[in-house]
CSV table of C-alpha atoms in Angstrom, one decimal:
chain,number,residue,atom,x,y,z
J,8,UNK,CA,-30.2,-27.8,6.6
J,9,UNK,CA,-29.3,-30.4,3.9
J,10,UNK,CA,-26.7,-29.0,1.3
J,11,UNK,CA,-27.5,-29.3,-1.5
J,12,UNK,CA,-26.0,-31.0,-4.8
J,13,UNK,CA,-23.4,-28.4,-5.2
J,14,UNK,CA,-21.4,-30.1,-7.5
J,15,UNK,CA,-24.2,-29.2,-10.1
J,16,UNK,CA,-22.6,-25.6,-10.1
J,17,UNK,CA,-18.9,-25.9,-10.8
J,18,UNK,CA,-19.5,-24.5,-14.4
J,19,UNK,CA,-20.5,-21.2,-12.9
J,20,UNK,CA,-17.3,-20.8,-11.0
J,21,UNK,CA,-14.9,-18.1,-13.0
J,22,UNK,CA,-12.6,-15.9,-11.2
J,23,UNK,CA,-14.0,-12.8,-12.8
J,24,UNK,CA,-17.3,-13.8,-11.1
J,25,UNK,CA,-16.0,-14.9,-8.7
J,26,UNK,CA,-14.3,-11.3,-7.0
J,27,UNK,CA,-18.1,-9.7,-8.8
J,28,UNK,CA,-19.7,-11.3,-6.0
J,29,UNK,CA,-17.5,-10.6,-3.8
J,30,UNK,CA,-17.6,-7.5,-4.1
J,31,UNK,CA,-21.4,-7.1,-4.7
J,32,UNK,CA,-22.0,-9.0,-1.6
J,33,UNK,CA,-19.7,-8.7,0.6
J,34,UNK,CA,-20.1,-6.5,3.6
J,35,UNK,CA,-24.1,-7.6,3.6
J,36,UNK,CA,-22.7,-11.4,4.1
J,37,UNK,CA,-19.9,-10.1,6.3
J,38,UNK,CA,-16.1,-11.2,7.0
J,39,UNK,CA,-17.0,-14.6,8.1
J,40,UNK,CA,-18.7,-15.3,4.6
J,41,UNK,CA,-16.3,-13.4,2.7
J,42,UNK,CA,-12.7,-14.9,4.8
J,43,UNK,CA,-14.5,-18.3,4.1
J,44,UNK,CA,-14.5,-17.8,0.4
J,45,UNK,CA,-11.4,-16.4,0.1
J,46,UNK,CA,-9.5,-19.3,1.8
J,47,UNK,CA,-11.0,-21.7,-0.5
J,48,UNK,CA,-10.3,-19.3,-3.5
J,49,UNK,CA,-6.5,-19.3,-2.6
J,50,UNK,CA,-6.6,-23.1,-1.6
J,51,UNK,CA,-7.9,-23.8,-5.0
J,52,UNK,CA,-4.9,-22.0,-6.5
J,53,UNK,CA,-2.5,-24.2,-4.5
J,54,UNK,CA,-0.3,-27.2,-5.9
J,55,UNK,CA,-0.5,-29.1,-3.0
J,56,UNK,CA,-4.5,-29.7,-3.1
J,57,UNK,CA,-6.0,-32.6,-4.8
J,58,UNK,CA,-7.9,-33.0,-8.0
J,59,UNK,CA,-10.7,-34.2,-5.8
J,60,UNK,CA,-10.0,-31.4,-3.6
J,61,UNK,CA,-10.4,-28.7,-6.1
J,62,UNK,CA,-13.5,-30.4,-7.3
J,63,UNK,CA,-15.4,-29.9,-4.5
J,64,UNK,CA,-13.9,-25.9,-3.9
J,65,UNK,CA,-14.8,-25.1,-7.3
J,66,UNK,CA,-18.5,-26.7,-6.9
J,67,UNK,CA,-19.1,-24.6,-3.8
J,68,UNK,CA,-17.6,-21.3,-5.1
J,69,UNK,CA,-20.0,-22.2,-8.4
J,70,UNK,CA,-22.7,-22.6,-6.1
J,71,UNK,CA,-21.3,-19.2,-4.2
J,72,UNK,CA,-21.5,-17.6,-7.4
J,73,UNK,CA,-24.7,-19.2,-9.1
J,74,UNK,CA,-28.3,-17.3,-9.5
J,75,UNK,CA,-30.1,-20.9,-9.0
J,76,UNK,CA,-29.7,-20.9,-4.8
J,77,UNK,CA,-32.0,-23.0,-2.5
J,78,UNK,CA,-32.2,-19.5,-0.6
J,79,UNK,CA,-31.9,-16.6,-3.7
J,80,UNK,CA,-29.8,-14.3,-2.1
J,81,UNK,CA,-32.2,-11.4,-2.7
J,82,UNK,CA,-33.9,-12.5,0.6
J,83,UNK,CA,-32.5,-10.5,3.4
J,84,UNK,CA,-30.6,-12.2,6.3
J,85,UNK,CA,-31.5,-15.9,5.4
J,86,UNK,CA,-30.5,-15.5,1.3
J,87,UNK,CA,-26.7,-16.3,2.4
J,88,UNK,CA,-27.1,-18.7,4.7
J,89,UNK,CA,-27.3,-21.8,2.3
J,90,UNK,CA,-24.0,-20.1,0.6
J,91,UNK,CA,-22.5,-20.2,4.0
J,92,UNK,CA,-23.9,-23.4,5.0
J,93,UNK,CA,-21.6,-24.9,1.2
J,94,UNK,CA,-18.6,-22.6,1.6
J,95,UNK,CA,-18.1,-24.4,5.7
J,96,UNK,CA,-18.9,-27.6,4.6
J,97,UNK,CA,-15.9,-28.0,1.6
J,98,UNK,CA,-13.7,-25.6,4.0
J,99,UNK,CA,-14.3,-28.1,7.0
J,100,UNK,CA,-13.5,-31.1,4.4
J,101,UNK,CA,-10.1,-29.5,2.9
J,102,UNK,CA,-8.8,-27.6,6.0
J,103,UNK,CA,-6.1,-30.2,6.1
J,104,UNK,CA,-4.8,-28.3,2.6
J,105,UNK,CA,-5.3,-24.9,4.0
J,106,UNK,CA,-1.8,-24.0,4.9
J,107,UNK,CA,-1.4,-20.5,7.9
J,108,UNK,CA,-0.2,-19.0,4.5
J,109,UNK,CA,-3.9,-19.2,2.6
J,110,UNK,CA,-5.0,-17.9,6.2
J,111,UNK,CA,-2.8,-15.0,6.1
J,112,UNK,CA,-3.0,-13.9,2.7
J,113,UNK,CA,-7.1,-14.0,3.1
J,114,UNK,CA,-6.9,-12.4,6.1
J,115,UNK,CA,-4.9,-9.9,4.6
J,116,UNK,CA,-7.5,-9.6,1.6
J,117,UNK,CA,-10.1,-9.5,4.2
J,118,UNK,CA,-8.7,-6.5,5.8
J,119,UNK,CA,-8.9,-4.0,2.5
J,120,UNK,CA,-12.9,-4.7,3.0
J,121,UNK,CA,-13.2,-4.9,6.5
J,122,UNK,CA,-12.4,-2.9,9.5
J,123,UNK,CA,-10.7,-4.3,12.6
J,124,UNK,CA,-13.6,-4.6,14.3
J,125,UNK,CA,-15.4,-6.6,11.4
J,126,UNK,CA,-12.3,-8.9,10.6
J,127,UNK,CA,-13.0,-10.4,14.3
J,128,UNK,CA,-16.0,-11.8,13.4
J,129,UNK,CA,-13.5,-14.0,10.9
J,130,UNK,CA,-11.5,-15.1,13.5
J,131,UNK,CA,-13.5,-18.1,14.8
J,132,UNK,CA,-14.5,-19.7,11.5
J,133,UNK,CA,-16.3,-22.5,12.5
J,134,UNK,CA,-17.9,-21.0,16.0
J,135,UNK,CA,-21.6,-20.9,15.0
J,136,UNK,CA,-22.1,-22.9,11.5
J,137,UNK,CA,-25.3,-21.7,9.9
């Protein structure tokens, strides 16, 4: 799949929308999708990430968050997937910022959604990129 330009979507990122979609979305994307999102939600609030860094979180939250998906996310199963496919993609390209703190506090996040069971499926974040 080729990403797309997600960059185009940084002025729909907004905390507020942001946790909405969360929330809306989450257990149908599941804990890999929503632990992914939440890292690089608390890795944009850190001091020790670039400007560049932050550029490319905040496009592929935007694009998280934005109606205007390759996939709409209406469409069952597959609707998420390009999401997912944007969210590993900047994840895999600032993981050097993403401190075991980040981890552990999304974990932790993860966990008030998410049984035990369901948090495992977080645990291998990059085992099986859409």
């Amino acid at each position: 799949m080729e990403l797309p330009d997600f960059m185009n979507h940084a002025g729909y990122f907004s905390t507020a929308d942001f946790l909405e979609k969360i929330s809306r979305v989450g257990k149908r994307a599941g804990a890999k999708f929503v632990y992914a999102a939440l890292i690089l939600y608390y890795t944009l609030q850190s001091d020790r990430v670039s400007t560049k860094d932050k550029a490319l979180i905040i496009g592929a939250l935007g694009y998280m968050i934005s109606p205007l998906d390759i996939l709409p996310d209406a469409y069952p199963i597959v609707g998420l997937s390009d999401d997912m496919a944007v969210l590993l993609f900047v994840l895999r390209k600032v993981w050097i910022n993403v401190d075991p703190e980040i981890q552990q506090k999304a974990h932790d996040r993860l966990s008030t959604w998410f049984d035990e069971d369901e948090q495992q499926e977080a645990d291998n974040l990059f085992d099986d990129e859409e």
